[in-house]
Coordinates of C-alpha atoms in Angstrom, one line a residue:
V186 CA 21.4 -57.3 -14.9
C187 CA 21.3 -56.3 -18.6
N188 CA 18.1 -54.3 -18.1
L189 CA 19.6 -52.5 -15.1
F190 CA 22.7 -51.6 -17.1
R191 CA 20.6 -50.3 -20.0
S192 CA 18.6 -48.1 -17.5
F193 CA 21.8 -46.8 -16.0
I194 CA 23.2 -45.9 -19.5
F195 CA 19.9 -44.2 -20.4
I196 CA 19.9 -42.1 -17.3
M197 CA 23.5 -41.1 -17.7
N198 CA 22.8 -40.0 -21.3
R199 CA 19.9 -37.9 -20.2
I200 CA 22.1 -36.3 -17.5
C201 CA 24.8 -35.5 -20.0
Y202 CA 22.4 -34.1 -22.5
S203 CA 20.8 -31.8 -19.8
L204 CA 24.3 -30.6 -18.7
I205 CA 25.2 -29.8 -22.3
L206 CA 21.9 -27.8 -22.8
F207 CA 22.5 -25.9 -19.5
W208 CA 26.1 -25.1 -20.5
L209 CA 24.9 -23.7 -23.9
W210 CA 22.2 -21.7 -22.2
L211 CA 24.7 -20.2 -19.7
V212 CA 27.0 -19.2 -22.5
V213 CA 24.2 -17.5 -24.4
E214 CA 23.1 -15.6 -21.2
I215 CA 26.6 -14.4 -20.4
K216 CA 27.1 -13.2 -23.9
A217 CA 23.7 -11.4 -24.0
Q218 CA 24.6 -9.6 -20.8
D219 CA 27.8 -8.3 -22.4
E220 CA 26.1 -7.1 -25.5
E221 CA 23.3 -4.7 -26.2
T222 CA 20.0 -6.7 -26.1
C223 CA 18.1 -4.0 -27.9
A224 CA 18.7 -0.9 -30.1
N225 CA 21.0 1.5 -28.3
P226 CA 18.9 4.3 -26.8
N227 CA 21.8 6.7 -27.4
E228 CA 21.3 6.2 -31.2
V229 CA 17.8 7.8 -30.9
G230 CA 18.2 11.4 -31.9
A231 CA 16.8 14.3 -30.0
D232 CA 13.2 15.3 -30.9
K233 CA 13.4 17.7 -33.9
F234 CA 10.6 19.7 -32.4
L235 CA 12.5 20.5 -29.1
E236 CA 13.6 24.1 -28.9
E237 CA 15.7 25.9 -26.4
M238 CA 13.9 28.2 -24.0
T239 CA 15.6 30.8 -21.8
F240 CA 14.0 31.4 -18.4
N241 CA 14.9 33.0 -15.1
V242 CA 13.4 32.0 -11.8
G243 CA 15.7 34.1 -9.7
H244 CA 19.0 32.3 -10.2
G245 CA 20.1 33.9 -13.5
N246 CA 19.3 32.9 -17.0
K247 CA 19.0 29.2 -17.7
T248 CA 17.9 27.2 -20.6
A249 CA 15.7 24.1 -21.1
L250 CA 14.5 22.1 -24.1
V251 CA 10.8 22.4 -24.6
Y252 CA 8.4 20.8 -27.2
V253 CA 7.0 23.4 -29.6
S254 CA 4.0 22.1 -31.6
P255 CA 4.9 21.9 -35.3
D256 CA 2.6 22.8 -38.2
V257 CA -0.1 20.1 -38.3
S258 CA 0.7 19.5 -42.0
T259 CA 4.0 17.9 -41.0
F260 CA 2.2 15.0 -39.4
Y261 CA 0.8 14.2 -42.9
Q262 CA 4.2 14.8 -44.6
Q263 CA 2.7 17.7 -46.5
K264 CA 3.8 21.2 -47.1
A265 CA 3.5 23.5 -44.1
G266 CA 0.3 25.5 -44.1
S267 CA -1.6 23.1 -46.4
R268 CA -3.8 21.9 -43.5
K269 CA -5.6 23.8 -40.8
I270 CA -6.4 22.7 -37.2
H271 CA -10.1 22.3 -36.6
P272 CA -11.3 23.8 -33.2
L273 CA -12.3 21.2 -30.6
R274 CA -16.0 20.8 -29.9
F275 CA -15.1 19.5 -26.4
H276 CA -13.7 22.3 -24.2
G277 CA -13.1 20.3 -21.0
H278 CA -9.6 20.3 -19.7
C279 CA -7.5 19.8 -16.6
A280 CA -7.6 22.2 -13.7
K281 CA -4.7 22.1 -11.3
F282 CA -5.1 23.7 -7.8
I283 CA -1.9 24.7 -6.0
N284 CA -1.9 25.3 -2.3
I285 CA 1.0 27.7 -1.5
S286 CA 0.3 27.9 2.2
P287 CA 1.5 26.1 5.3
Q288 CA -2.1 24.9 6.0
P289 CA -3.9 21.8 4.6
V290 CA -7.0 22.7 2.5
K291 CA -9.8 21.0 0.7
V292 CA -11.1 21.7 -2.8
Y293 CA -14.8 21.5 -3.7
W294 CA -16.8 21.9 -6.9
D295 CA -19.5 24.6 -6.3
P296 CA -22.5 24.0 -8.6
G297 CA -24.1 27.2 -7.4
Q298 CA -27.9 27.9 -7.0
N299 CA -27.6 26.9 -3.3
Q300 CA -26.8 23.3 -4.1
P301 CA -24.3 21.4 -1.8
K302 CA -20.7 21.4 -2.8
S303 CA -19.0 18.3 -4.1
Y304 CA -15.7 17.2 -2.6
I305 CA -12.8 17.0 -5.0
S306 CA -9.6 16.6 -3.0
D307 CA -7.5 17.3 0.0
I308 CA -4.3 19.3 -0.6
A309 CA -1.4 19.2 1.8
P310 CA 0.7 22.3 2.5
F311 CA 2.7 23.5 -0.6
E312 CA 1.2 20.6 -2.7
A313 CA -1.3 20.4 -5.5
A314 CA -4.2 18.4 -6.9
A315 CA -6.0 18.3 -10.2
T316 CA -9.4 17.4 -11.6
A317 CA -11.3 17.5 -14.9
A318 CA -13.2 20.7 -15.4
Y319 CA -15.1 22.7 -17.9
P320 CA -15.1 26.5 -18.6
T321 CA -17.3 28.4 -16.2
N322 CA -17.1 25.6 -13.5
V323 CA -16.5 27.1 -10.1
F324 CA -14.3 25.6 -7.4
V325 CA -13.7 26.7 -3.8
M326 CA -10.8 26.1 -1.5
T327 CA -11.6 25.8 2.2
P328 CA -9.6 25.0 5.4
K329 CA -9.4 21.2 5.9
K330 CA -11.5 21.2 9.0
D331 CA -13.8 24.1 8.1
P332 CA -15.6 23.4 4.8
D333 CA -18.0 26.3 5.3
T334 CA -15.2 29.0 5.2
V335 CA -14.2 29.8 1.6
L336 CA -10.5 30.8 1.4
Q337 CA -10.6 31.4 -2.3
R338 CA -13.0 30.9 -5.2
F339 CA -11.8 29.9 -8.7
Q340 CA -13.8 30.1 -12.0
V341 CA -12.4 27.9 -14.7
T342 CA -11.6 29.6 -18.0
T343 CA -10.9 28.1 -21.5
D344 CA -7.2 29.1 -21.6
E345 CA -6.1 28.6 -18.0
M346 CA -5.3 25.3 -16.2
L347 CA -3.4 26.6 -13.1
Y348 CA -5.3 28.0 -10.1
V349 CA -3.2 29.2 -7.2
Y350 CA -4.0 29.9 -3.5
D351 CA -1.2 32.0 -2.1
P352 CA -2.1 33.9 1.1
I353 CA 1.5 34.4 2.3
Q354 CA 2.3 38.1 2.6
D355 CA 5.6 37.8 4.5
P356 CA 7.7 34.6 3.7
S357 CA 10.0 35.4 6.6
T358 CA 7.3 34.1 9.0
L359 CA 7.8 30.6 7.5
S360 CA 10.0 27.9 9.0
N361 CA 13.1 26.8 7.0
E362 CA 11.3 23.8 5.6
E363 CA 8.2 25.7 4.7
L364 CA 10.3 28.5 3.1
K365 CA 12.0 25.8 1.0
Q366 CA 8.7 24.4 -0.2
Y367 CA 7.3 27.9 -0.8
T368 CA 10.3 28.9 -2.9
L369 CA 10.0 25.7 -4.9
Q370 CA 6.4 26.4 -5.8
K371 CA 7.0 30.1 -6.6
E372 CA 9.9 29.3 -8.9
N373 CA 7.7 26.6 -10.5
L374 CA 5.1 29.3 -11.3
E375 CA 7.8 31.5 -12.8
F376 CA 9.0 28.7 -15.0
A377 CA 5.3 27.9 -15.9
A378 CA 4.9 31.5 -17.2
S379 CA 8.0 31.3 -19.4
Y380 CA 6.9 27.8 -20.6
K381 CA 3.4 29.0 -21.6
K382 CA 4.7 32.1 -23.4
R383 CA 7.1 29.9 -25.4
T384 CA 4.9 26.9 -26.1
G385 CA 1.3 28.2 -25.7
R386 CA 0.6 25.4 -23.2
D387 CA 0.3 25.3 -19.5
W388 CA 3.1 23.7 -17.4
L389 CA 1.5 21.0 -15.2
A390 CA 4.6 19.4 -13.9
L391 CA 7.0 20.5 -11.2
H392 CA 10.2 22.3 -12.2
P393 CA 12.9 21.1 -12.3
K394 CA 11.6 18.0 -14.0
R395 CA 13.8 14.9 -14.1
G396 CA 14.9 13.6 -17.5
R397 CA 12.8 10.9 -19.2
P398 CA 13.8 7.5 -17.8
H399 CA 12.9 5.6 -21.0
V400 CA 13.6 5.9 -24.7
M401 CA 10.9 7.9 -26.5
W402 CA 10.9 7.1 -30.3
D403 CA 10.1 9.9 -32.7
A404 CA 6.5 10.3 -33.7
D405 CA 7.0 12.7 -36.6
Y406 CA 4.1 11.7 -38.9
F407 CA 1.3 9.2 -39.3
G408 CA 2.5 5.8 -40.5
Q409 CA 6.1 6.3 -39.2
Q410 CA 7.8 3.0 -38.3
H411 CA 10.8 2.1 -36.2
V412 CA 12.8 -1.1 -36.6
V413 CA 14.3 -2.5 -33.4
T414 CA 16.8 -5.4 -33.3
T415 CA 17.3 -7.6 -30.3
T416 CA 19.3 -10.7 -29.3
E417 CA 16.5 -11.9 -27.1
T418 CA 15.5 -14.7 -29.6
H419 CA 13.2 -16.5 -27.1
F420 CA 10.5 -13.9 -27.9
V421 CA 8.6 -15.3 -30.9
S422 CA 5.9 -12.6 -30.9
L423 CA 4.9 -9.3 -29.3

């Protein structure tokens, strides 16, 4: 009887101890949900290298913040102009092909010299596809079901990443949905021209681009550090 009673007391002590630990954990969790668990993203300032760009895609003048590359010396915390950018030895870059037509197409790399074409991608109506390319590379766009008919030929250049197939002469012949997609792509190209003039880079996204969903910490110079505080103390290492 004494042993049974001791076992009962031991089990009850364990149950009480577990309930106390659960209660403490629950209090901590509720408190953590009511507080910031990490550094407040709103405290992260806007990128100092973002500049306002004015553009017009047919709806009046609008503005957007765009990244303008700073003097390379700033990344070393040195005086502007004290360093020079060395030209790249590798000249490959992205080539984006845009199909501004209501018909699906295919893109092939054409090596020339009567060699067979290499398939790159299918592109749906009013959509785009991209691939890695080198200057002087030649690509052809064909109907999806007729690879022998070349709709347009593109030769990649050093300073151009956007290559457009736009056979539409009269947009009024398009359906309402097609006209909507056509207008979206044409306005995107207008924005891309303003963007390249302002930044010197090609615009590879689709305007209007949604805002960044995550915090992006500044990367102003080599060796820069950010300190982040958190209440998630169960993490002991990263």
